[in-house]
Short mmCIF file of C-alpha atoms in Angstrom, two decimals:
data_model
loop_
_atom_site.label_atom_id
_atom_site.label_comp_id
_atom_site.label_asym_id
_atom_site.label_seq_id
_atom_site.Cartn_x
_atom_site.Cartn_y
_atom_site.Cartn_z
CA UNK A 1173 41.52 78.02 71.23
CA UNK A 1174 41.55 74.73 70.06
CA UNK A 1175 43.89 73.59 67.69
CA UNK A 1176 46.15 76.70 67.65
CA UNK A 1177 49.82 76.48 68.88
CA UNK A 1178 51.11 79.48 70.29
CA UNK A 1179 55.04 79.75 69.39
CA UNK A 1180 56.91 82.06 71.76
CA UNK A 1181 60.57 83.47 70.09
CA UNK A 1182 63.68 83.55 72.91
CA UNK A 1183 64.11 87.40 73.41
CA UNK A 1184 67.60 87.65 72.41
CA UNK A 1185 69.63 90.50 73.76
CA UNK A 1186 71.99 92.43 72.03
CA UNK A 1187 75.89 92.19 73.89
CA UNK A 1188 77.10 95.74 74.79
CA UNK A 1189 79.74 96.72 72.71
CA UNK A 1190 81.49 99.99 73.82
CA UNK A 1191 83.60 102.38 71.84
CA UNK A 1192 87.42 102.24 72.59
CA UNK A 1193 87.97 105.31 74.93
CA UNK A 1194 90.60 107.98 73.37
CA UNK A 1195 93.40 108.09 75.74
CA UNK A 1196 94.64 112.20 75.21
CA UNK A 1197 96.96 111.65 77.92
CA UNK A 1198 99.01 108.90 76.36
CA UNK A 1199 98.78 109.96 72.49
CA UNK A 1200 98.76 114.13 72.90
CA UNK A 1201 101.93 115.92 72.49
CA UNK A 1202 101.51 118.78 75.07
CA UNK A 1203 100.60 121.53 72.36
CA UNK A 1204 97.97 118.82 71.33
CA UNK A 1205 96.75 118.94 74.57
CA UNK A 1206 96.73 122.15 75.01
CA UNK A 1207 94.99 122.83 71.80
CA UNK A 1208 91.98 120.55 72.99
CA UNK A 1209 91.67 120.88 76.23
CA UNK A 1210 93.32 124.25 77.62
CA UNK A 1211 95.34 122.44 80.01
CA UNK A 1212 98.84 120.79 80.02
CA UNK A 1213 99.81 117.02 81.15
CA UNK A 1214 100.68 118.13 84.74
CA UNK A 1215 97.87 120.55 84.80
CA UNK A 1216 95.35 118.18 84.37
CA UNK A 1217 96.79 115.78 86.40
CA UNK A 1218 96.39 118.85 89.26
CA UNK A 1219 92.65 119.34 88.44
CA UNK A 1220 92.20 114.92 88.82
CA UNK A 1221 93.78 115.44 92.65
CA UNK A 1222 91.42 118.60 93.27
CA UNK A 1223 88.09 116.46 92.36
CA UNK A 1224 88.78 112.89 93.04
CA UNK A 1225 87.35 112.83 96.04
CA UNK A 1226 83.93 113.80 94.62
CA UNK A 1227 84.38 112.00 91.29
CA UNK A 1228 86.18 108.36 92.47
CA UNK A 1229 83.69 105.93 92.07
CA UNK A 1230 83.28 103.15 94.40
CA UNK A 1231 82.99 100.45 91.72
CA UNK A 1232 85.47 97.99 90.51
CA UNK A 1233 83.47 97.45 87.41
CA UNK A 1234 85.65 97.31 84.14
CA UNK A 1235 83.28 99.98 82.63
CA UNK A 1236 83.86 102.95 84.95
CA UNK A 1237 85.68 106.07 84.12
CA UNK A 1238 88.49 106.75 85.84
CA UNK A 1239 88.79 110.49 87.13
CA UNK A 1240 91.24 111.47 84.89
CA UNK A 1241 89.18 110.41 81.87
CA UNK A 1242 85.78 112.06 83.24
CA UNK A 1243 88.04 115.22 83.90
CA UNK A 1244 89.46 115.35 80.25
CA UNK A 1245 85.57 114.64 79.14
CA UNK A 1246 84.58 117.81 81.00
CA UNK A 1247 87.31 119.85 80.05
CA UNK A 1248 87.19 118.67 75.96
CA UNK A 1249 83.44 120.60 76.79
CA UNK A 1250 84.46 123.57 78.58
CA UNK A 1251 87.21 123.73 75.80
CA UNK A 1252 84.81 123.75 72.74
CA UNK A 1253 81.26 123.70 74.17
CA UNK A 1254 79.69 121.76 71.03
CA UNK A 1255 77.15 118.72 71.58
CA UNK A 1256 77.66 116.07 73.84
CA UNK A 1257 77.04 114.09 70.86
CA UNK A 1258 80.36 115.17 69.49
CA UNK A 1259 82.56 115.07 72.33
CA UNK A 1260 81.25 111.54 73.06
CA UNK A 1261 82.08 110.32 70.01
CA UNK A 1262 85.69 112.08 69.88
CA UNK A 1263 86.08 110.18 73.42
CA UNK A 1264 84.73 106.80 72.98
CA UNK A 1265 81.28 107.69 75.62
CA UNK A 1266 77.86 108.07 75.29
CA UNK A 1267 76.04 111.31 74.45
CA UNK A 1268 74.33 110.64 78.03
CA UNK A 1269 78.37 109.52 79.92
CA UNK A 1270 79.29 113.00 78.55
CA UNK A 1271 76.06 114.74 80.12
CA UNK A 1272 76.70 113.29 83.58
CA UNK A 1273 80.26 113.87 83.60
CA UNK A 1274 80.07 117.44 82.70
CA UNK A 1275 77.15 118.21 85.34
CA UNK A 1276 79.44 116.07 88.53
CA UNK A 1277 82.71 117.37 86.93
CA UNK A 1278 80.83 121.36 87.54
CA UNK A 1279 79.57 120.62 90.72
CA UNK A 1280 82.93 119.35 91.89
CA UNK A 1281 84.79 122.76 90.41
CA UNK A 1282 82.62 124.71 91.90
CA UNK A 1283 82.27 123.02 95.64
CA UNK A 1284 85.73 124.42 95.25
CA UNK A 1285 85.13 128.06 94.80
CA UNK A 1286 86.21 130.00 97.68
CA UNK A 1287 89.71 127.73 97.57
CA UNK A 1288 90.36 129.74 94.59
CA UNK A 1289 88.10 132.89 94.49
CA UNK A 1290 89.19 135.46 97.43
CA UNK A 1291 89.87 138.94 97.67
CA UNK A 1292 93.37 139.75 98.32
CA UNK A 1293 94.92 139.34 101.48
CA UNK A 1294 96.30 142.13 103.44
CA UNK A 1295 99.46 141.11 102.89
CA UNK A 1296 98.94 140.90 99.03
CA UNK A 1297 97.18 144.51 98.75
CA UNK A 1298 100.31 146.60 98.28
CA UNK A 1299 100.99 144.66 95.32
CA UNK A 1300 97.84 144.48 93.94
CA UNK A 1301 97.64 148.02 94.20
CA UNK A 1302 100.98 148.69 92.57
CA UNK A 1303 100.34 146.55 89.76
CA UNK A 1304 97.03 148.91 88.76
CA UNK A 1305 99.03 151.41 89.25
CA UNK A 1306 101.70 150.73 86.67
CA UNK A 1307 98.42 149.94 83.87
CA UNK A 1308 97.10 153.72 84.59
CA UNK A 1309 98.18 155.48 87.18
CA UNK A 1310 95.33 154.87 89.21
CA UNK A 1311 96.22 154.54 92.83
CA UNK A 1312 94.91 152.27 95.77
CA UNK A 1313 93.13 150.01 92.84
CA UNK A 1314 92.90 146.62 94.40
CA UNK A 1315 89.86 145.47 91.98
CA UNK A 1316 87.90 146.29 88.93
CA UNK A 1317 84.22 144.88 88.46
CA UNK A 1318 81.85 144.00 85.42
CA UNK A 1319 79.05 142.03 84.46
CA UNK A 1320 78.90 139.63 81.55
CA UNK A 1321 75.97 137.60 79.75
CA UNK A 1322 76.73 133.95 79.31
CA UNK A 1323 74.07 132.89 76.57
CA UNK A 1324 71.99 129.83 76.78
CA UNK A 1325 68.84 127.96 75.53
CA UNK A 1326 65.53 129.37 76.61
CA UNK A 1327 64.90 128.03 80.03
CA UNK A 1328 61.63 126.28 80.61
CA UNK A 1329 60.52 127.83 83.61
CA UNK A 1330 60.34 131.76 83.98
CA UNK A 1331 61.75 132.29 80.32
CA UNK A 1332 61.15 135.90 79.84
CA UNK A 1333 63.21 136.80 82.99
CA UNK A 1334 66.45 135.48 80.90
CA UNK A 1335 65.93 137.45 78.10
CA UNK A 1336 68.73 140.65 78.21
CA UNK A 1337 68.64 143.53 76.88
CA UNK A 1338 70.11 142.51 73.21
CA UNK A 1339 66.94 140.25 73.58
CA UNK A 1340 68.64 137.32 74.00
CA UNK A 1341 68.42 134.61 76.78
CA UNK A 1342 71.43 134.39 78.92
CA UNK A 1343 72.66 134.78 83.09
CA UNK A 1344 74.14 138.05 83.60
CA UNK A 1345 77.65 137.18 86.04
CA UNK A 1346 79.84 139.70 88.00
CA UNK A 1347 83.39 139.00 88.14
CA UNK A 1348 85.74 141.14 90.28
CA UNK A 1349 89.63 140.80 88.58
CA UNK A 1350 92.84 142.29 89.73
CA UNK A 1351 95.57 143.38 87.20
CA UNK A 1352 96.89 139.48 86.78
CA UNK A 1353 93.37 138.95 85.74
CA UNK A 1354 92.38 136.81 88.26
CA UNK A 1355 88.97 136.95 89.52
CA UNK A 1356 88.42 137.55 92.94
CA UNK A 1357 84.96 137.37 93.52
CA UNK A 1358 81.98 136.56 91.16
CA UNK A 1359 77.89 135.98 91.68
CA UNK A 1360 76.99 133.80 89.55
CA UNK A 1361 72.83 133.27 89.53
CA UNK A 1362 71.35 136.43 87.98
CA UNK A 1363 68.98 136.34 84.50
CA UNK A 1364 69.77 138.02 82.27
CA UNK A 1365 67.45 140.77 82.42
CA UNK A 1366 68.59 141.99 85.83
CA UNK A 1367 70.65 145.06 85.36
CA UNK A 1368 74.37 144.94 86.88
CA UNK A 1369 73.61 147.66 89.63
CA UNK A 1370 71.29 145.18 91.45
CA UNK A 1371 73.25 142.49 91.16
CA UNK A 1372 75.99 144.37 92.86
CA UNK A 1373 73.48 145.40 95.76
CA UNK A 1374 72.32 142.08 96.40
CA UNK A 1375 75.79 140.51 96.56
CA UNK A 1376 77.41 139.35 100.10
CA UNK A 1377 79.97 141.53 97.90
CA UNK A 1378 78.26 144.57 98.92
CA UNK A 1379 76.90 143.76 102.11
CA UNK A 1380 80.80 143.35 103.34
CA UNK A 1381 82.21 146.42 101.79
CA UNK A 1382 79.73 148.73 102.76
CA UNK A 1383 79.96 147.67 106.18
CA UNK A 1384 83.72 147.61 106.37
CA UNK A 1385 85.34 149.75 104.17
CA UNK A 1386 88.48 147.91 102.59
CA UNK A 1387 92.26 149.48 102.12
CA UNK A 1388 91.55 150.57 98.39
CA UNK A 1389 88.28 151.10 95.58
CA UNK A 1390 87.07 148.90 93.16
CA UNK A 1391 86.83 150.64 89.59
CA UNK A 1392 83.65 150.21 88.00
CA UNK A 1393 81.64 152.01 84.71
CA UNK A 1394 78.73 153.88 84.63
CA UNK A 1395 76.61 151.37 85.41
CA UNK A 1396 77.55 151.77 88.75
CA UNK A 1397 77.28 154.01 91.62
CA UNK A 1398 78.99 155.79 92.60
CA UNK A 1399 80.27 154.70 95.80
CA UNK A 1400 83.37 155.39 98.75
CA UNK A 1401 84.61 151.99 97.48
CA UNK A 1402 83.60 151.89 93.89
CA UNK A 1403 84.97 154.33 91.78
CA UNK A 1404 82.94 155.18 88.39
CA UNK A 1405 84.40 157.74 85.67
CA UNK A 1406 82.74 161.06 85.55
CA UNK A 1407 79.57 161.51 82.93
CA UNK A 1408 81.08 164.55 81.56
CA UNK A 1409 84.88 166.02 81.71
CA UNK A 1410 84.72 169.59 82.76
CA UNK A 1411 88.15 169.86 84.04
CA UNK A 1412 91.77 168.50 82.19
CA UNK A 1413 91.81 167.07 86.11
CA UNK A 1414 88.64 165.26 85.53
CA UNK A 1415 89.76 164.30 82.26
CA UNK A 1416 92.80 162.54 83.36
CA UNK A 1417 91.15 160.55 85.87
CA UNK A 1418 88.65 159.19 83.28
CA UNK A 1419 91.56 158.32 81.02
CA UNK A 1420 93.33 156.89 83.70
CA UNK A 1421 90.19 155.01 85.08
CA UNK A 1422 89.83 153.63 81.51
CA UNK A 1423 93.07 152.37 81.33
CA UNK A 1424 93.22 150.68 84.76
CA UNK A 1425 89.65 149.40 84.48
CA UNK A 1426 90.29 147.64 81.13
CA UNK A 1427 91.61 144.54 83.21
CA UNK A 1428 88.00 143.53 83.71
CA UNK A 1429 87.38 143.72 80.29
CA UNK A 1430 90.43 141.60 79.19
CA UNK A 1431 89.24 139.38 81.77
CA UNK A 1432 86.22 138.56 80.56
CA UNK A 1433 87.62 137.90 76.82
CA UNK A 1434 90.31 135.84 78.03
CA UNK A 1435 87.61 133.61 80.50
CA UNK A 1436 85.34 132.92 77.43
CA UNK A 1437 88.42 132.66 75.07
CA UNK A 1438 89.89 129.74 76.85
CA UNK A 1439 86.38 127.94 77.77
CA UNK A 1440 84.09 128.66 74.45
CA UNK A 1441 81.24 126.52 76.07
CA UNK A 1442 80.50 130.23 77.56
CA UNK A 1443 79.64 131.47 74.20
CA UNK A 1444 76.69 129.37 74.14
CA UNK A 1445 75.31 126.90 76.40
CA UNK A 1446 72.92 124.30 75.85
CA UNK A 1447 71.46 123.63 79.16
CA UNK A 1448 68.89 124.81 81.62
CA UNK A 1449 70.15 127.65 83.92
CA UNK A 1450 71.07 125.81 87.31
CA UNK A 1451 73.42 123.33 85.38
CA UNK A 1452 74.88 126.50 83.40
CA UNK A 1453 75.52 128.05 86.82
CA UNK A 1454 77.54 125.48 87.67
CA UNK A 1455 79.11 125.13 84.45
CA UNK A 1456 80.08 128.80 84.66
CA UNK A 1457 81.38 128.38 88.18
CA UNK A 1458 83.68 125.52 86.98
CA UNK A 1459 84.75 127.82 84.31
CA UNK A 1460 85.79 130.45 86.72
CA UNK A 1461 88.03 128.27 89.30
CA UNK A 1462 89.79 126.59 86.59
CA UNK A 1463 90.38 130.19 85.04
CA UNK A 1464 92.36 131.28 88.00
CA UNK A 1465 94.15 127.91 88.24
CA UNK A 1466 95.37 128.54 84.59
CA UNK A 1467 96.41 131.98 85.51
CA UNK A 1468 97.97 131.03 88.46
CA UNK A 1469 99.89 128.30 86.89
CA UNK A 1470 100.49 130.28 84.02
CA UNK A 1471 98.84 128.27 81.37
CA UNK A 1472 99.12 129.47 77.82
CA UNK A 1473 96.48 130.18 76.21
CA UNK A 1474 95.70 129.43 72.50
CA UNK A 1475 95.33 133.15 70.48
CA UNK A 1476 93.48 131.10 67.81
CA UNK A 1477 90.05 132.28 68.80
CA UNK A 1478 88.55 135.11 67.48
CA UNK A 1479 87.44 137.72 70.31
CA UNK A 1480 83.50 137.45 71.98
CA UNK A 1481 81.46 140.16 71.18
CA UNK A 1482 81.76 143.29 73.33
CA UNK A 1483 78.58 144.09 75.14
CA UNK A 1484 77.09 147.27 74.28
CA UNK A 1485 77.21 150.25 76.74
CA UNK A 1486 74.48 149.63 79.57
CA UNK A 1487 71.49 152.03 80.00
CA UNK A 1488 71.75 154.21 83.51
CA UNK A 1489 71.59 152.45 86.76
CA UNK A 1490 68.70 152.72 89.54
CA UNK A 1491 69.20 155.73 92.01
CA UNK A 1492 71.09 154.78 94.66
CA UNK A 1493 71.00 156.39 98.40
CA UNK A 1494 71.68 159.99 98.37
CA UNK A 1495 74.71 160.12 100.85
CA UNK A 1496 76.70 157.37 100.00
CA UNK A 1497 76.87 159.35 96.55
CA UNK A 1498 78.01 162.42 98.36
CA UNK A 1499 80.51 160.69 99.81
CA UNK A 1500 81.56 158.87 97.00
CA UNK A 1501 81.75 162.17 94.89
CA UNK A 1502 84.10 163.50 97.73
CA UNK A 1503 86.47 160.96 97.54
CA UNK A 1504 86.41 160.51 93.79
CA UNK A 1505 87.02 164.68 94.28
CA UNK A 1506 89.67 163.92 96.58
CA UNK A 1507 91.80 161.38 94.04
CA UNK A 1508 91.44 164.22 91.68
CA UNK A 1509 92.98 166.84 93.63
CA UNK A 1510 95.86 164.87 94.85
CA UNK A 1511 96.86 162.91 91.62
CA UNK A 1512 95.17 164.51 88.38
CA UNK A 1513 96.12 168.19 89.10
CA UNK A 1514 99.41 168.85 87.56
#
């Protein structure tokens, strides 16, 4: 139109201005460290090795985290499991740098599963057997299983199949531990509604050991079968024999149980996590292999955490086949007879 000048304003843009990153490494004394993120100086510097070749990035650009600082972002979460809002701003990062760390940092850990989750060897099964047997006098032990719901937000897909049976949403996981409480084997993928026999009978776990029976049982409650591998504890005592082998079966199967405490002790994100199920998958699998390397390397833990809640006693499992009871009762018979009748 005539007569009317049009004045167009510069867009000015704002200079980035980023937070100066906390370095733990340099300003942590070693309790320190271990206080905030579960791990030691040298411990940490272990996990860094394990996952730089997935987490190196191939920039030069002055802005990029090194490994080491994306590993001590991941592991402030699995530590305290609070909003990425807050660990960002305790480490100098976005709400969004914590979010991508923590979902490559899980991926990495738990590429690395099988490194660090195995049964025992057959070299290492006389031991692991002796060491159950000292807890309870239970003999050829060489595992003890359980199930345990990690909680999270309601999914957005196929919500009602993660709600358990306290009505909550959560993944149901099975963890195998041996008396050192290591876990050596876990399925980690179930909703929480699915009820601990099935997972069992769907696992590669099963498939394996009902084909070839191992060198030892696995110890198991009642809501399991009953199997020639998997020992559960009788539904009544009629016997002091019977008696003494559910006493003893307690007391050797507790490992799972302190197990599970200690795993969601040392990593509270698995109290509660924020995130859809596939990333808290691999958030729990993460969880898992750097349980056993703290175990293995003997990494204190911090007692200043109160306990997670027990789960409450499960309802009865599914029938299972007919004769792999029978022959489970027979051997469970058998155990009795030759250790529980004095």
């Amino acid at each position: 139109m005539a007569g009317i000048v049009h004045r167009y304003r510069r867009r000015r843009y704002r200079q980035r201005v980023d937070a100066e990153r906390a370095k733990p490494l340099e300003q942590y004394t070693s309790e320190e460290l271990y206080a905030r993120f579960r791990f030691g100086r040298d411990d940490i510097k272990y996990i860094a090795d394990l996952v730089r070749p997935a987490l190196q990035h191939q920039t030069q650009r002055s802005h990029a985290l090194s490994v080491e600082e994306q590993c001590l972002i991941a592991l402030r979460f699995y530590a305290c499991g609070t909003f990425y809002q807050v660990i960002g701003d305790n480490m100098g990062v976005r709400k969004t740098t914590v979010s991508n760390v923590v979902k490559a940092m899980s991926v990495a850990l738990g590429s690395l599963i099988n490194q660090f989750v195995y049964f025992p060897k057959d070299d290492q099964t006389a031991q692991t057997k002796h060491k159950f047997f000292q807890m309870g006098n239970m003999p050829s032990t060489i595992g003890a299983i359980d199930c345990t719901h990690v909680h999270i937000q309601a999914p957005y897909e196929r919500e009602w199949e993660y709600v358990n049976r306290k009505g909550r949403h959560s993944i149901n996981i099975q963890l195998v531990g041996n008396a050192d409480l290591i876990i050596t084997n876990c399925v980690v993928k179930w909703p929480g509604s699915v009820h601990d026999a099935r997972i069992l009978r769907e696992s590669a776990l099963y498939r394996a050991l009902q084909s070839h029976r191992p060198n030892g049982i696995i110890l198991g409650d009642s809501a399991y079968p009953l199997l020639p591998w998997l020992m559960t504890p009788f539904p009544v005592a009629n016997t002091p024999e019977e008696s003494r082998f559910n006493s003893s079966h307690c007391k050797t199967r507790c490992a799972i149980e302190r197990l599970n405490g200690v795993l969601k002790r040392r990593f509270a994100c698995l109290n509660y996590l924020r995130v859809q199920p596939k990333v808290a998958c691999n958030i729990i699998l993460a969880c898992i292999v750097l349980h056993n390397i703290a175990t293995r390397r003997h990494v204190p833990l911090d007692d200043n955490f109160d306990e997670p809640e027990p789960d409450v006693e499960p309802e009865q499992p599914p029938m299972f086949l007919h004769n792999e009871g029978h022959t489970g009762h027979a051997i469970r018979d058998a155990i009795v007879r030759n250790y529980f009748c004095y």
